mmCIF file of C-alpha atoms and ligand atoms in Angstrom:
data_model
loop_
_atom_site.group_PDB
_atom_site.id
_atom_site.type_symbol
_atom_site.label_atom_id
_atom_site.label_comp_id
_atom_site.label_asym_id
_atom_site.label_seq_id
_atom_site.Cartn_x
_atom_site.Cartn_y
_atom_site.Cartn_z
ATOM 1 C CA MET A 1 25.760 -12.604 8.641
ATOM 2 C CA LYS A 2 21.996 -12.050 8.270
ATOM 3 C CA LYS A 3 20.107 -13.991 5.650
ATOM 4 C CA ILE A 4 17.646 -11.923 3.599
ATOM 5 C CA LEU A 5 15.012 -13.189 1.200
ATOM 6 C CA LEU A 6 14.702 -10.871 -1.806
ATOM 7 C CA ILE A 7 11.495 -11.258 -3.809
ATOM 8 C CA HIS A 8 11.112 -9.522 -7.166
ATOM 9 C CA THR A 9 7.699 -8.600 -8.558
ATOM 10 C CA GLY A 10 8.724 -6.303 -11.433
ATOM 11 C CA GLY A 11 8.255 -2.533 -11.888
ATOM 12 C CA THR A 12 10.687 0.131 -13.047
ATOM 13 C CA ILE A 13 13.381 -1.282 -10.747
ATOM 14 C CA ALA A 14 13.386 -4.364 -13.037
ATOM 15 C CA MET A 15 13.174 -2.378 -16.289
ATOM 16 C CA GLU A 16 15.389 -0.519 -18.727
ATOM 17 C CA GLU A 17 14.880 2.356 -21.115
ATOM 18 C CA ASN A 18 15.009 1.746 -24.852
ATOM 19 C CA LYS A 19 17.414 4.461 -26.014
ATOM 20 C CA HIS A 20 15.791 4.649 -29.486
ATOM 21 C CA THR A 21 12.118 4.887 -28.534
ATOM 22 C CA GLY A 22 12.466 6.264 -24.996
ATOM 23 C CA GLY A 23 9.991 3.590 -23.827
ATOM 24 C CA VAL A 24 10.633 1.872 -20.482
ATOM 25 C CA ASN A 25 9.832 -1.833 -20.234
ATOM 26 C CA THR A 26 10.709 -5.116 -18.546
ATOM 27 C CA LYS A 27 14.069 -6.804 -19.051
ATOM 28 C CA GLU A 28 14.868 -10.515 -19.368
ATOM 29 C CA ILE A 29 17.824 -10.595 -16.981
ATOM 30 C CA HIS A 30 17.092 -8.805 -13.728
ATOM 31 C CA PRO A 31 19.116 -5.550 -13.740
ATOM 32 C CA LEU A 32 19.671 -5.781 -9.975
ATOM 33 C CA GLU A 33 21.918 -8.870 -10.397
ATOM 34 C CA ALA A 34 25.096 -6.767 -10.103
ATOM 35 C CA THR A 35 23.815 -5.014 -6.965
ATOM 36 C CA ILE A 36 22.854 -8.351 -5.429
ATOM 37 C CA THR A 37 26.454 -9.540 -5.855
ATOM 38 C CA GLU A 38 27.679 -6.315 -4.225
ATOM 39 C CA LEU A 39 25.299 -6.856 -1.306
ATOM 40 C CA SER A 40 27.191 -9.964 -0.252
ATOM 41 C CA ASN A 41 29.223 -7.912 2.244
ATOM 42 C CA ILE A 42 26.043 -6.710 3.986
ATOM 43 C CA ALA A 43 23.957 -9.906 4.018
ATOM 44 C CA GLN A 44 23.484 -13.310 2.494
ATOM 45 C CA ILE A 45 20.864 -12.744 -0.201
ATOM 46 C CA VAL A 46 18.511 -15.405 -1.509
ATOM 47 C CA SER A 47 16.751 -13.992 -4.517
ATOM 48 C CA LYS A 48 13.435 -15.233 -5.994
ATOM 49 C CA ASN A 49 11.460 -13.945 -8.953
ATOM 50 C CA TYR A 50 7.809 -14.043 -7.954
ATOM 51 C CA VAL A 51 6.387 -12.250 -11.020
ATOM 52 C CA ASN A 52 7.780 -9.654 -13.408
ATOM 53 C CA LEU A 53 4.904 -7.218 -13.829
ATOM 54 C CA PRO A 54 4.543 -3.481 -14.179
ATOM 55 C CA SER A 55 2.649 -2.571 -11.031
ATOM 56 C CA PRO A 56 -0.503 -1.323 -12.830
ATOM 57 C CA HIS A 57 -0.896 -5.031 -13.725
ATOM 58 C CA ILE A 58 -0.773 -6.084 -10.061
ATOM 59 C CA THR A 59 -4.189 -6.917 -8.583
ATOM 60 C CA PRO A 60 -5.404 -7.830 -5.080
ATOM 61 C CA PHE A 61 -5.184 -11.443 -6.280
ATOM 62 C CA HIS A 62 -1.385 -11.056 -6.751
ATOM 63 C CA MET A 63 -1.109 -9.311 -3.372
ATOM 64 C CA GLN A 64 -2.838 -12.153 -1.556
ATOM 65 C CA GLU A 65 -0.849 -14.799 -3.478
ATOM 66 C CA LEU A 66 2.342 -12.932 -2.653
ATOM 67 C CA ALA A 67 1.426 -13.049 1.038
ATOM 68 C CA THR A 68 0.911 -16.831 0.754
ATOM 69 C CA PHE A 69 4.206 -17.194 -1.135
ATOM 70 C CA ILE A 70 6.026 -15.252 1.605
ATOM 71 C CA GLN A 71 4.451 -17.353 4.315
ATOM 72 C CA GLU A 72 5.489 -20.577 2.567
ATOM 73 C CA GLN A 73 9.040 -19.363 1.916
ATOM 74 C CA THR A 74 9.606 -18.133 5.450
ATOM 75 C CA LYS A 75 8.214 -21.346 6.935
ATOM 76 C CA SER A 76 10.372 -23.679 4.854
ATOM 77 C CA GLU A 77 13.572 -21.722 5.463
ATOM 78 C CA GLN A 78 14.919 -19.458 8.183
ATOM 79 C CA TYR A 79 15.366 -15.813 7.104
ATOM 80 C CA ASP A 80 16.230 -12.725 9.141
ATOM 81 C CA GLY A 81 14.400 -10.304 6.890
ATOM 82 C CA LEU A 82 12.529 -9.882 3.645
ATOM 83 C CA VAL A 83 12.841 -7.315 0.848
ATOM 84 C CA ILE A 84 10.270 -7.084 -1.940
ATOM 85 C CA THR A 85 10.930 -5.067 -5.090
ATOM 86 C CA HIS A 86 7.783 -3.671 -6.717
ATOM 87 C CA GLY A 87 6.593 -1.110 -9.261
ATOM 88 C CA THR A 88 5.902 2.191 -7.586
ATOM 89 C CA ASP A 89 2.414 2.854 -8.994
ATOM 90 C CA THR A 90 0.664 0.332 -6.728
ATOM 91 C CA LEU A 91 3.514 -0.294 -4.285
ATOM 92 C CA GLU A 92 1.646 1.301 -1.374
ATOM 93 C CA GLU A 93 -1.327 -0.993 -2.005
ATOM 94 C CA THR A 94 0.711 -4.206 -1.965
ATOM 95 C CA ALA A 95 2.644 -3.009 1.092
ATOM 96 C CA TYR A 96 -0.600 -2.232 2.907
ATOM 97 C CA VAL A 97 -2.210 -5.596 2.099
ATOM 98 C CA LEU A 98 0.922 -7.371 3.338
ATOM 99 C CA ASP A 99 0.807 -5.215 6.466
ATOM 100 C CA LEU A 100 -2.785 -6.309 7.129
ATOM 101 C CA VAL A 101 -2.408 -10.021 6.418
ATOM 102 C CA LEU A 102 1.187 -11.148 7.016
ATOM 103 C CA GLU A 103 1.984 -12.978 10.232
ATOM 104 C CA THR A 104 5.752 -13.050 10.249
ATOM 105 C CA PRO A 105 8.235 -12.149 12.973
ATOM 106 C CA ILE A 106 10.880 -10.845 10.537
ATOM 107 C CA PRO A 107 11.113 -7.321 9.047
ATOM 108 C CA VAL A 108 9.349 -6.925 5.686
ATOM 109 C CA ILE A 109 10.525 -4.099 3.440
ATOM 110 C CA VAL A 110 9.025 -3.009 0.114
ATOM 111 C CA THR A 111 11.011 -0.892 -2.323
ATOM 112 C CA GLY A 112 11.240 0.094 -5.982
ATOM 113 C CA ALA A 113 12.696 2.728 -8.280
ATOM 114 C CA MET A 114 11.550 5.778 -10.187
ATOM 115 C CA ARG A 115 14.330 5.572 -12.799
ATOM 116 C CA SER A 116 14.959 2.341 -14.643
ATOM 117 C CA SER A 117 18.268 0.483 -14.595
ATOM 118 C CA ASN A 118 20.059 2.216 -17.489
ATOM 119 C CA GLU A 119 18.820 5.769 -16.877
ATOM 120 C CA HIS A 120 21.065 8.456 -15.358
ATOM 121 C CA GLY A 121 20.637 8.565 -11.594
ATOM 122 C CA SER A 122 18.865 5.224 -11.519
ATOM 123 C CA ASP A 123 17.680 4.807 -7.924
ATOM 124 C CA GLY A 124 16.979 1.056 -7.930
ATOM 125 C CA PRO A 125 20.363 -0.235 -6.683
ATOM 126 C CA TYR A 126 20.551 2.429 -3.961
ATOM 127 C CA ASN A 127 17.013 1.720 -2.729
ATOM 128 C CA LEU A 128 17.738 -2.001 -2.710
ATOM 129 C CA ILE A 129 20.897 -1.554 -0.630
ATOM 130 C CA SER A 130 19.049 0.726 1.840
ATOM 131 C CA SER A 131 16.219 -1.800 2.084
ATOM 132 C CA VAL A 132 18.578 -4.671 2.851
ATOM 133 C CA LYS A 133 20.177 -2.552 5.589
ATOM 134 C CA VAL A 134 16.751 -1.902 7.117
ATOM 135 C CA ALA A 135 15.773 -5.572 6.778
ATOM 136 C CA CYS A 136 18.949 -6.537 8.675
ATOM 137 C CA ASP A 137 18.336 -4.068 11.491
ATOM 138 C CA GLN A 138 16.881 -5.391 14.773
ATOM 139 C CA GLN A 139 14.950 -2.149 15.291
ATOM 140 C CA SER A 140 12.849 -2.865 12.197
ATOM 141 C CA LEU A 141 11.119 -5.675 14.079
ATOM 142 C CA GLY A 142 7.539 -5.126 15.197
ATOM 143 C CA LYS A 143 6.992 -2.026 13.058
ATOM 144 C CA GLY A 144 4.784 -3.696 10.461
ATOM 145 C CA VAL A 145 5.562 -3.682 6.752
ATOM 146 C CA LEU A 146 7.925 -0.828 5.866
ATOM 147 C CA VAL A 147 8.547 1.041 2.636
ATOM 148 C CA VAL A 148 12.154 2.128 2.124
ATOM 149 C CA PHE A 149 12.788 4.683 -0.603
ATOM 150 C CA ASN A 150 15.190 7.578 -1.119
ATOM 151 C CA ASP A 151 16.859 7.256 2.313
ATOM 152 C CA GLU A 152 13.543 7.231 4.189
ATOM 153 C CA ILE A 153 11.603 4.556 6.051
ATOM 154 C CA HIS A 154 7.808 4.798 5.946
ATOM 155 C CA SER A 155 5.009 2.736 7.446
ATOM 156 C CA ALA A 156 2.910 0.845 4.897
ATOM 157 C CA LYS A 157 -0.202 2.381 6.407
ATOM 158 C CA ASN A 158 0.724 6.013 5.845
ATOM 159 C CA VAL A 159 2.995 6.038 2.821
ATOM 160 C CA THR A 160 1.740 7.143 -0.578
ATOM 161 C CA LYS A 161 3.179 7.941 -3.994
ATOM 162 C CA THR A 162 3.038 11.733 -4.230
ATOM 163 C CA HIS A 163 4.962 12.597 -7.396
ATOM 164 C CA THR A 164 4.795 11.189 -10.909
ATOM 165 C CA SER A 165 8.552 11.157 -11.510
ATOM 166 C CA ASN A 166 10.609 12.536 -8.608
ATOM 167 C CA ILE A 167 12.709 10.004 -6.698
ATOM 168 C CA ALA A 168 11.407 11.511 -3.434
ATOM 169 C CA THR A 169 7.912 10.430 -4.452
ATOM 170 C CA PHE A 170 7.095 8.320 -1.373
ATOM 171 C CA GLN A 171 5.838 10.442 1.502
ATOM 172 C CA SER A 172 3.663 9.897 4.552
ATOM 173 C CA PRO A 173 1.371 12.957 4.576
ATOM 174 C CA GLN A 174 0.465 14.206 8.049
ATOM 175 C CA TYR A 175 2.905 11.846 9.805
ATOM 176 C CA GLY A 176 6.222 11.820 7.934
ATOM 177 C CA PRO A 177 8.739 8.972 7.721
ATOM 178 C CA ILE A 178 9.389 6.808 10.799
ATOM 179 C CA GLY A 179 13.129 6.635 10.205
ATOM 180 C CA ILE A 180 16.017 7.374 7.895
ATOM 181 C CA VAL A 181 18.872 5.437 6.308
ATOM 182 C CA THR A 182 22.310 7.054 6.214
ATOM 183 C CA LYS A 183 25.790 5.880 5.213
ATOM 184 C CA ARG A 184 26.411 5.011 8.854
ATOM 185 C CA GLY A 185 23.238 3.109 9.584
ATOM 186 C CA VAL A 186 19.496 2.922 10.122
ATOM 187 C CA PHE A 187 17.819 5.377 12.496
ATOM 188 C CA PHE A 188 14.219 5.123 13.612
ATOM 189 C CA HIS A 189 12.566 8.096 15.301
ATOM 190 C CA HIS A 190 8.961 6.824 15.525
ATOM 191 C CA THR A 191 7.281 3.484 16.196
ATOM 192 C CA PRO A 192 3.932 2.938 14.487
ATOM 193 C CA LEU A 193 1.028 1.600 16.556
ATOM 194 C CA GLN A 194 0.420 -2.107 16.037
ATOM 195 C CA SER A 195 -2.602 -2.745 13.839
ATOM 196 C CA SER A 196 -4.888 -5.802 13.623
ATOM 197 C CA ARG A 197 -3.985 -8.727 11.376
ATOM 198 C CA PHE A 198 -6.616 -10.376 9.199
ATOM 199 C CA SER A 199 -6.735 -13.772 7.674
ATOM 200 C CA VAL A 200 -7.768 -13.808 4.008
ATOM 201 C CA LYS A 201 -7.663 -16.910 1.815
ATOM 202 C CA HIS A 202 -8.971 -15.218 -1.334
ATOM 203 C CA PHE A 203 -10.344 -11.830 -2.224
ATOM 204 C CA THR A 204 -13.949 -12.451 -3.232
ATOM 205 C CA LYS A 205 -15.565 -9.049 -2.599
ATOM 206 C CA LYS A 206 -15.933 -6.291 -5.138
ATOM 207 C CA VAL A 207 -15.291 -2.861 -3.654
ATOM 208 C CA ILE A 208 -15.127 0.268 -5.769
ATOM 209 C CA LEU A 209 -13.511 3.638 -5.136
ATOM 210 C CA LEU A 210 -15.177 6.888 -6.210
ATOM 211 C CA LYS A 211 -14.041 10.477 -5.867
ATOM 212 C CA ALA A 212 -16.387 13.341 -4.980
ATOM 213 C CA TYR A 213 -16.402 16.617 -6.928
ATOM 214 C CA ALA A 214 -18.292 19.889 -6.859
ATOM 215 C CA GLY A 215 -21.760 19.440 -8.312
ATOM 216 C CA MET A 216 -21.646 15.619 -8.146
ATOM 217 C CA ASP A 217 -25.046 13.976 -8.216
ATOM 218 C CA SER A 218 -26.282 10.418 -7.665
ATOM 219 C CA SER A 219 -25.810 9.174 -11.220
ATOM 220 C CA LEU A 220 -22.181 7.988 -10.993
ATOM 221 C CA ILE A 221 -22.743 6.278 -7.641
ATOM 222 C CA GLU A 222 -25.881 4.573 -8.963
ATOM 223 C CA ALA A 223 -24.249 3.448 -12.203
ATOM 224 C CA ALA A 224 -21.082 2.173 -10.553
ATOM 225 C CA SER A 225 -22.618 0.354 -7.630
ATOM 226 C CA GLN A 226 -24.970 -2.152 -9.213
ATOM 227 C CA ASN A 227 -22.994 -5.306 -8.400
ATOM 228 C CA VAL A 228 -20.689 -4.323 -5.601
ATOM 229 C CA ASP A 229 -20.111 -5.478 -2.042
ATOM 230 C CA GLY A 230 -18.804 -2.140 -0.807
ATOM 231 C CA VAL A 231 -18.090 1.439 -1.860
ATOM 232 C CA VAL A 232 -15.314 3.773 -0.742
ATOM 233 C CA ILE A 233 -15.770 7.466 -1.488
ATOM 234 C CA GLU A 234 -13.070 10.103 -1.359
ATOM 235 C CA ALA A 235 -15.335 12.810 0.049
ATOM 236 C CA LEU A 236 -14.827 16.558 0.204
ATOM 237 C CA GLY A 237 -12.881 18.232 3.017
ATOM 238 C CA GLN A 238 -13.601 16.866 6.483
ATOM 239 C CA GLY A 239 -16.002 14.255 5.072
ATOM 240 C CA ASN A 240 -18.866 15.960 3.256
ATOM 241 C CA MET A 241 -20.712 15.112 0.045
ATOM 242 C CA PRO A 242 -22.653 17.284 -2.421
ATOM 243 C CA PRO A 243 -26.343 17.063 -1.412
ATOM 244 C CA LEU A 244 -27.488 15.438 -4.671
ATOM 245 C CA THR A 245 -25.395 12.328 -3.877
ATOM 246 C CA VAL A 246 -27.244 11.666 -0.595
ATOM 247 C CA PRO A 247 -30.155 9.615 -2.069
ATOM 248 C CA ALA A 248 -27.699 7.211 -3.772
ATOM 249 C CA ILE A 249 -25.658 6.823 -0.586
ATOM 250 C CA GLN A 250 -28.840 6.233 1.404
ATOM 251 C CA ASP A 251 -29.919 3.617 -1.129
ATOM 252 C CA LEU A 252 -26.583 1.733 -0.813
ATOM 253 C CA ILE A 253 -26.878 1.645 2.967
ATOM 254 C CA SER A 254 -30.521 0.487 2.778
ATOM 255 C CA ARG A 255 -29.346 -2.363 0.511
ATOM 256 C CA GLY A 256 -26.747 -3.385 3.152
ATOM 257 C CA ILE A 257 -23.785 -2.213 1.056
ATOM 258 C CA PRO A 258 -21.204 -0.568 3.324
ATOM 259 C CA VAL A 259 -20.072 2.920 2.338
ATOM 260 C CA VAL A 260 -16.690 4.022 3.699
ATOM 261 C CA LEU A 261 -15.780 7.684 3.583
ATOM 262 C CA VAL A 262 -12.243 9.030 3.367
ATOM 263 C CA SER A 263 -11.257 12.562 2.444
ATOM 264 C CA ARG A 264 -9.899 13.600 -0.917
ATOM 265 C CA CYS A 265 -7.658 15.976 1.091
ATOM 266 C CA PHE A 266 -4.048 14.934 1.277
ATOM 267 C CA ASN A 267 -3.806 15.436 5.055
ATOM 268 C CA GLY A 268 -6.189 14.879 7.948
ATOM 269 C CA ILE A 269 -9.013 12.557 8.891
ATOM 270 C CA ALA A 270 -12.611 12.395 7.604
ATOM 271 C CA GLN A 271 -15.028 13.158 10.455
ATOM 272 C CA ASP A 272 -18.694 13.920 11.087
ATOM 273 C CA ILE A 273 -18.465 17.667 11.703
ATOM 274 C CA TYR A 274 -20.998 19.417 9.467
ATOM 275 C CA SER A 275 -24.762 19.101 9.898
ATOM 276 C CA TYR A 276 -25.973 20.636 6.586
ATOM 277 C CA ASP A 277 -27.454 18.481 3.821
ATOM 278 C CA GLY A 278 -24.659 16.120 2.680
ATOM 279 C CA GLY A 279 -22.515 17.086 5.686
ATOM 280 C CA GLY A 280 -20.580 14.481 7.642
ATOM 281 C CA LYS A 281 -23.045 14.435 10.549
ATOM 282 C CA GLN A 282 -25.936 13.539 8.286
ATOM 283 C CA LEU A 283 -23.838 10.882 6.503
ATOM 284 C CA LYS A 284 -22.696 9.318 9.767
ATOM 285 C CA GLU A 285 -26.278 9.190 11.094
ATOM 286 C CA MET A 286 -27.273 7.425 7.863
ATOM 287 C CA GLY A 287 -24.659 4.718 8.608
ATOM 288 C CA VAL A 288 -21.707 5.844 6.505
ATOM 289 C CA ILE A 289 -18.419 4.501 7.940
ATOM 290 C CA PHE A 290 -15.745 7.123 8.549
ATOM 291 C CA SER A 291 -12.143 6.034 8.115
ATOM 292 C CA ASN A 292 -9.265 7.056 10.316
ATOM 293 C CA GLY A 293 -6.940 8.789 7.843
ATOM 294 C CA LEU A 294 -6.394 6.063 5.244
ATOM 295 C CA ASN A 295 -6.302 7.185 1.633
ATOM 296 C CA GLY A 296 -8.948 5.915 -0.774
ATOM 297 C CA GLN A 297 -6.954 3.097 -2.346
ATOM 298 C CA LYS A 298 -5.964 1.681 1.038
ATOM 299 C CA ALA A 299 -9.458 2.063 2.519
ATOM 300 C CA ARG A 300 -10.728 0.061 -0.460
ATOM 301 C CA LEU A 301 -8.304 -2.800 0.260
ATOM 302 C CA LYS A 302 -9.093 -2.683 3.971
ATOM 303 C CA LEU A 303 -12.819 -2.906 3.221
ATOM 304 C CA MET A 304 -12.204 -5.855 0.860
ATOM 305 C CA ILE A 305 -10.253 -7.616 3.586
ATOM 306 C CA ALA A 306 -12.693 -6.683 6.363
ATOM 307 C CA LEU A 307 -15.671 -7.942 4.342
ATOM 308 C CA GLU A 308 -14.014 -11.365 4.089
ATOM 309 C CA ASN A 309 -14.231 -11.469 7.885
ATOM 310 C CA THR A 310 -17.423 -9.617 8.878
ATOM 311 C CA ASN A 311 -20.649 -8.054 7.573
ATOM 312 C CA SER A 312 -21.503 -6.223 10.742
ATOM 313 C CA SER A 313 -21.559 -2.466 10.213
ATOM 314 C CA GLU A 314 -20.579 -1.886 13.875
ATOM 315 C CA LYS A 315 -17.513 -4.114 13.466
ATOM 316 C CA LEU A 316 -16.645 -2.427 10.181
ATOM 317 C CA GLN A 317 -16.899 1.004 11.789
ATOM 318 C CA GLN A 318 -14.706 -0.223 14.648
ATOM 319 C CA LEU A 319 -12.089 -1.563 12.233
ATOM 320 C CA PHE A 320 -11.940 1.711 10.368
ATOM 321 C CA LEU A 321 -11.321 3.652 13.586
ATOM 322 C CA GLU A 322 -8.144 1.669 14.268
HETATM 323 N N1 LIG B 1 4.842 2.275 -13.879
HETATM 324 C C1 LIG B 1 5.881 1.666 -13.096
HETATM 325 C C2 LIG B 1 5.301 0.550 -12.248
HETATM 326 O O1 LIG B 1 4.632 0.846 -11.285
HETATM 327 C C3 LIG B 1 6.449 2.694 -12.231
HETATM 328 C C4 LIG B 1 7.511 2.225 -11.307
HETATM 329 O O2 LIG B 1 7.754 1.084 -11.059
HETATM 330 O O3 LIG B 1 8.139 3.136 -10.773
HETATM 331 O O4 LIG B 1 5.556 -0.595 -12.546
#
């Protein structure tokens, strides 16, 4: 029987609804205890509580510490797979950081729930069982960190939370899931490309994320970027900015602060196509780094991680093309 390490970090999957106030909050005794007992016919589960936080309280510091915790745990004991339970709001960010920094030969699965433990149709136990099945499956090896939710398997790189409340919230726009979980087993239909691993001891760089809008000028960029090491902007369409933002972007680049552009569009890749004022061609010639389809929150984490390893704008551009 496979041995799976289950690490809890909190989130709705660890919460219950107060039937008087309707508020959802953390619970003393982990509500997945009963499911863990049930799982004993699928795998041997070793369960550890890492933190018990709603995921809006999770920071890059926790993500990096979690990676260290995982590395320590998997070195001191032999496991066949790892399942992490997490709040859904920032789940994709933790999964992506783990995907970029973890060096482990075993499958790593991140999951959560949209409905807390005592709500009708609570999805936590089901998602946990599916995740353990995926963690036990040989085919999950070498696919990077995976997010298992609502019968689907997604790559950490592409998955994002798309709905505020629906249990089918996790989707991979443009690419779709890489596999499914059914009553009979785990079926993969795609294999993600291997991406680079980075070593990060601590996050020390401050990178901010801004979103472009019609009529935007330089003021927000100027005000927000006084003491930063990098800026990620969710630009318009294929990677264009309103012309009045150009002086502030130029100023950042002149000061050696990298500016990474992603698109605020849900699908597609930001590219240097348009040559008008503020268009992608002008931005690229100025030294703006175009990212290869990551969303804003993930590009921010990748820039934080990359800046711990390099300051070279050529290397940064190369990393964001991967
Ligand atoms: N707000 C909750 C959290 O991210 C949502 C969830 O877990 O689904 O912790």
